[in-house]
C-alpha cells in the first residue's frame, strides 16, 4: 500500500498530485523532489511507481519479493539500497528483522518497507522538522533512513550485551550453570547474534561506498559530495556495531565452551563419587560373600565372636575407605 507521497521544496513539504508523473515533473520544475513511501506493495501498485520513475526491473523484483541481504546497486537512472532493520524482544531473546528498500534518482526517493518493524513515519517527521537537512535533496532521505536503522542497531547491541551478561552470570553461578536448559539458551542466543550479524555485516560495503572512503568509495551517482560526511557518520556507527557483534559472538562461544567444560567437570565429579561409593559397597559385599559360601571347613566358623568381629572389620574398612576418598576429594 502507498503510505505517503509528498513533494519537498527547499526542505518544506507540499502535497503532490495523485499522478506520480505529474508529481515528478512538478518537483523537478520547482527544484525539489518527490518522496513516495510504500509498505509491502502489491505488484500492481508497484508497477505504477516503477513505470513512472523508470526503475530497473531487477531492483523492482527484489523490492517485491524482499528477503534480500543488505546491498547497494547502481543503475543508470537510480540507486537501489537494501537495509535490514532489526528488533529485539528481551523476554524471548529473539532478534527479528524486516527490510527497507530505497530507490534514489533524479528528484525522487521511493522507500519500500517489508515487515512490521522500523516504520518510516518517524524518520519522515524528523526530516520535516529539519528543513535544512531535507533541503539537500533525495540524498537526505537515504541518509536519514540509514542513520535511523544503524542507530537502532546500537540499541539492539546494547540490549544483547545486557542479556548476555545475565546469561554469563547464570552459567558461572554455583547452581545455574548445571541446568539442562542452559546449553540450549546459549545456543539460541548465538543464533540470534547470527541473525543480527546478517543484517549488519553486509551493510558495511554499501556504507563505505556512500561515505566515499576506501577503494570503492568513489563514483556513486545521485549522492552529492556534501552528503558524504553524513554517511561517514553512519559508517562509523556501523563499524562500532559490527565490532560489538563480533565481540558478542566470541563471548557467547567462550561461554558455551566454559559451560561444556563445567558440565564435564561435574560429570567427572559425579563419576568419582559413584565409584567411591561402589568401592565402599564392594568391601562388605565381598566379605559377606566369602562367609556366605557353603563350605564346612572355613576359619572362625565356630568361634563365638566371629559375627561381631566381621562386622567390626567391615566398619573399620568402610571408615578407612571413606577417609581415603574424602582426602582425595572424591566424596
Short mmCIF file of N, CA, C and O in Angstrom, two decimals, residues 41-98:
data_model
loop_
_atom_site.label_atom_id
_atom_site.label_comp_id
_atom_site.label_asym_id
_atom_site.label_seq_id
_atom_site.Cartn_x
_atom_site.Cartn_y
_atom_site.Cartn_z
N UNK A 41 3.98 -3.34 -0.95
CA UNK A 41 3.08 -3.06 -2.08
C UNK A 41 2.81 -4.33 -2.90
O UNK A 41 3.64 -5.24 -2.95
N UNK A 42 1.68 -4.34 -3.55
CA UNK A 42 1.36 -5.42 -4.49
C UNK A 42 2.09 -5.13 -5.81
O UNK A 42 2.61 -4.03 -6.03
N UNK A 43 2.09 -6.14 -6.68
CA UNK A 43 2.75 -5.97 -7.97
C UNK A 43 2.10 -4.86 -8.78
O UNK A 43 2.78 -4.07 -9.45
N UNK A 44 0.77 -4.77 -8.73
CA UNK A 44 0.07 -3.74 -9.48
C UNK A 44 0.38 -2.34 -8.94
O UNK A 44 0.59 -1.39 -9.71
N UNK A 45 0.40 -2.20 -7.61
CA UNK A 45 0.71 -0.90 -7.02
C UNK A 45 2.11 -0.45 -7.38
O UNK A 45 2.34 0.71 -7.73
N UNK A 46 3.05 -1.38 -7.29
CA UNK A 46 4.44 -1.00 -7.53
C UNK A 46 4.72 -0.83 -9.02
O UNK A 46 5.66 -0.12 -9.39
N UNK A 47 3.92 -1.46 -9.85
CA UNK A 47 4.11 -1.30 -11.29
C UNK A 47 3.90 0.16 -11.71
O UNK A 47 4.61 0.68 -12.58
N UNK A 48 2.95 0.83 -11.08
CA UNK A 48 2.73 2.24 -11.38
C UNK A 48 3.95 3.08 -11.03
O UNK A 48 4.37 3.95 -11.79
N UNK A 49 4.54 2.79 -9.88
CA UNK A 49 5.71 3.54 -9.43
C UNK A 49 6.91 3.25 -10.33
O UNK A 49 7.62 4.16 -10.76
N UNK A 50 7.14 1.97 -10.62
CA UNK A 50 8.32 1.59 -11.39
C UNK A 50 8.28 2.16 -12.80
O UNK A 50 9.31 2.56 -13.36
N UNK A 51 7.10 2.23 -13.39
CA UNK A 51 6.99 2.78 -14.73
C UNK A 51 7.24 4.29 -14.75
O UNK A 51 7.95 4.80 -15.62
N UNK A 52 6.66 4.99 -13.79
CA UNK A 52 6.80 6.45 -13.78
C UNK A 52 8.23 6.88 -13.49
O UNK A 52 8.71 7.88 -14.02
N UNK A 53 8.95 6.11 -12.65
CA UNK A 53 10.30 6.51 -12.25
C UNK A 53 11.37 5.72 -12.98
O UNK A 53 12.56 5.85 -12.65
N UNK A 54 10.98 4.87 -13.92
CA UNK A 54 11.93 4.09 -14.74
C UNK A 54 12.89 3.28 -13.86
O UNK A 54 14.11 3.30 -14.05
N UNK A 55 12.33 2.58 -12.90
CA UNK A 55 13.14 1.75 -12.01
C UNK A 55 13.59 0.48 -12.72
O UNK A 55 12.85 -0.07 -13.55
N UNK A 56 14.76 0.03 -12.40
CA UNK A 56 15.32 -1.15 -13.07
C UNK A 56 14.49 -2.39 -12.69
O UNK A 56 14.15 -2.58 -11.52
N UNK A 57 14.16 -3.25 -13.66
CA UNK A 57 13.31 -4.41 -13.36
C UNK A 57 13.91 -5.37 -12.33
O UNK A 57 13.17 -5.98 -11.57
N UNK A 58 15.24 -5.51 -12.31
CA UNK A 58 15.84 -6.40 -11.31
C UNK A 58 15.65 -5.85 -9.90
O UNK A 58 15.36 -6.60 -8.95
N UNK A 59 15.81 -4.52 -9.76
CA UNK A 59 15.58 -3.91 -8.46
C UNK A 59 14.11 -3.98 -8.07
O UNK A 59 13.77 -4.18 -6.90
N UNK A 60 13.23 -3.82 -9.03
CA UNK A 60 11.79 -3.93 -8.76
C UNK A 60 11.46 -5.33 -8.27
O UNK A 60 10.68 -5.51 -7.32
N UNK A 61 12.04 -6.34 -8.90
CA UNK A 61 11.79 -7.72 -8.47
C UNK A 61 12.26 -7.94 -7.05
O UNK A 61 11.57 -8.58 -6.24
N UNK A 62 13.44 -7.40 -6.72
CA UNK A 62 13.95 -7.53 -5.35
C UNK A 62 13.04 -6.83 -4.35
O UNK A 62 12.80 -7.33 -3.24
N UNK A 63 12.53 -5.67 -4.73
CA UNK A 63 11.69 -4.90 -3.82
C UNK A 63 10.35 -5.59 -3.56
O UNK A 63 9.78 -5.47 -2.47
N UNK A 64 9.85 -6.31 -4.55
CA UNK A 64 8.57 -7.00 -4.38
C UNK A 64 8.73 -8.29 -3.59
O UNK A 64 7.91 -8.61 -2.73
N UNK A 65 9.78 -9.06 -3.88
CA UNK A 65 9.95 -10.36 -3.24
C UNK A 65 10.58 -10.25 -1.86
O UNK A 65 10.39 -11.13 -1.02
N UNK A 66 11.35 -9.19 -1.65
CA UNK A 66 12.06 -9.00 -0.38
C UNK A 66 13.03 -10.15 -0.14
O UNK A 66 13.50 -10.79 -1.07
N UNK A 67 13.34 -10.43 1.16
CA UNK A 67 14.31 -11.47 1.53
C UNK A 67 15.65 -11.25 0.84
O UNK A 67 16.25 -12.17 0.29
N UNK A 68 16.12 -10.00 0.86
CA UNK A 68 17.40 -9.65 0.28
C UNK A 68 18.40 -9.33 1.39
O UNK A 68 18.03 -8.92 2.48
N UNK A 69 19.66 -9.53 1.10
CA UNK A 69 20.70 -9.11 2.03
C UNK A 69 21.02 -7.64 1.79
O UNK A 69 20.78 -7.13 0.68
N UNK A 70 21.53 -6.92 2.79
CA UNK A 70 21.86 -5.51 2.58
C UNK A 70 22.85 -5.33 1.42
O UNK A 70 23.84 -6.05 1.32
N UNK A 71 22.54 -4.38 0.55
CA UNK A 71 23.40 -4.17 -0.62
C UNK A 71 23.10 -2.80 -1.21
O UNK A 71 22.08 -2.16 -0.89
N UNK A 72 23.99 -2.37 -2.09
CA UNK A 72 23.82 -1.12 -2.84
C UNK A 72 24.05 -1.43 -4.31
O UNK A 72 25.13 -1.90 -4.69
N UNK A 73 23.04 -1.19 -5.13
CA UNK A 73 23.13 -1.42 -6.56
C UNK A 73 23.04 -0.07 -7.28
O UNK A 73 22.20 0.77 -6.94
N UNK A 74 23.89 0.10 -8.28
CA UNK A 74 23.91 1.33 -9.07
C UNK A 74 23.39 1.01 -10.47
O UNK A 74 23.94 0.16 -11.17
N UNK A 75 22.29 1.68 -10.84
CA UNK A 75 21.72 1.53 -12.18
C UNK A 75 21.84 2.86 -12.92
O UNK A 75 22.27 3.87 -12.36
N UNK A 76 21.44 2.85 -14.17
CA UNK A 76 21.60 4.06 -14.99
C UNK A 76 20.79 5.23 -14.45
O UNK A 76 21.26 6.37 -14.45
N UNK A 77 19.57 4.95 -14.01
CA UNK A 77 18.67 6.03 -13.61
C UNK A 77 18.41 6.11 -12.11
O UNK A 77 17.64 6.96 -11.67
N UNK A 78 19.02 5.23 -11.34
CA UNK A 78 18.71 5.24 -9.90
C UNK A 78 19.74 4.45 -9.11
O UNK A 78 20.52 3.66 -9.67
N UNK A 79 19.72 4.68 -7.80
CA UNK A 79 20.43 3.84 -6.82
C UNK A 79 19.40 2.95 -6.14
O UNK A 79 18.25 3.34 -5.96
N UNK A 80 19.86 1.78 -5.71
CA UNK A 80 18.97 0.86 -5.00
C UNK A 80 19.70 0.36 -3.76
O UNK A 80 20.73 -0.32 -3.86
N UNK A 81 19.20 0.75 -2.59
CA UNK A 81 19.83 0.37 -1.32
C UNK A 81 18.87 -0.51 -0.52
O UNK A 81 17.69 -0.18 -0.39
N UNK A 82 19.40 -1.60 -0.01
CA UNK A 82 18.61 -2.52 0.83
C UNK A 82 19.16 -2.46 2.25
O UNK A 82 20.36 -2.62 2.47
N UNK A 83 18.28 -2.22 3.20
CA UNK A 83 18.61 -2.21 4.63
C UNK A 83 17.76 -3.25 5.34
O UNK A 83 16.64 -3.55 4.93
N UNK A 84 18.31 -3.79 6.42
CA UNK A 84 17.56 -4.76 7.23
C UNK A 84 17.46 -4.24 8.67
O UNK A 84 18.37 -4.47 9.48
N UNK A 85 16.41 -3.51 8.99
CA UNK A 85 16.21 -3.10 10.40
C UNK A 85 15.92 -4.30 11.27
O UNK A 85 15.32 -5.29 10.81
N UNK A 86 16.36 -4.26 12.50
CA UNK A 86 16.17 -5.38 13.42
C UNK A 86 15.42 -4.91 14.66
O UNK A 86 15.43 -3.72 15.01
N UNK A 87 14.78 -5.86 15.30
CA UNK A 87 14.09 -5.61 16.58
C UNK A 87 14.45 -6.76 17.51
O UNK A 87 14.59 -7.91 17.07
N UNK A 88 14.57 -6.44 18.79
CA UNK A 88 14.95 -7.46 19.78
C UNK A 88 13.90 -7.52 20.88
O UNK A 88 13.52 -6.49 21.45
N UNK A 89 13.43 -8.75 21.15
CA UNK A 89 12.46 -8.98 22.20
C UNK A 89 13.19 -9.63 23.39
O UNK A 89 13.53 -10.82 23.34
N UNK A 90 13.47 -8.86 24.46
CA UNK A 90 14.27 -9.40 25.57
C UNK A 90 13.61 -10.59 26.27
O UNK A 90 14.31 -11.47 26.78
N UNK A 91 12.27 -10.62 26.33
CA UNK A 91 11.61 -11.70 27.06
C UNK A 91 11.85 -13.06 26.42
O UNK A 91 12.01 -14.06 27.11
N UNK A 92 11.86 -13.08 25.10
CA UNK A 92 12.07 -14.34 24.39
C UNK A 92 13.47 -14.45 23.81
O UNK A 92 13.79 -15.46 23.17
N UNK A 93 14.32 -13.43 24.03
CA UNK A 93 15.67 -13.41 23.47
C UNK A 93 15.65 -13.66 21.97
O UNK A 93 16.41 -14.49 21.44
N UNK A 94 14.79 -12.94 21.27
CA UNK A 94 14.61 -13.17 19.84
C UNK A 94 14.93 -11.90 19.05
O UNK A 94 14.43 -10.82 19.37
N UNK A 95 15.76 -12.06 18.02
CA UNK A 95 16.06 -10.98 17.09
C UNK A 95 15.27 -11.22 15.81
O UNK A 95 15.37 -12.29 15.21
N UNK A 96 14.47 -10.25 15.42
CA UNK A 96 13.71 -10.34 14.17
C UNK A 96 14.12 -9.19 13.27
O UNK A 96 14.52 -8.13 13.74
N UNK A 97 14.01 -9.39 11.98
CA UNK A 97 14.44 -8.37 11.02
C UNK A 97 13.38 -8.15 9.97
O UNK A 97 12.60 -9.05 9.64
N UNK A 98 13.32 -6.92 9.49
CA UNK A 98 12.47 -6.56 8.36
C UNK A 98 13.35 -6.12 7.20
O UNK A 98 14.55 -6.41 7.17
#
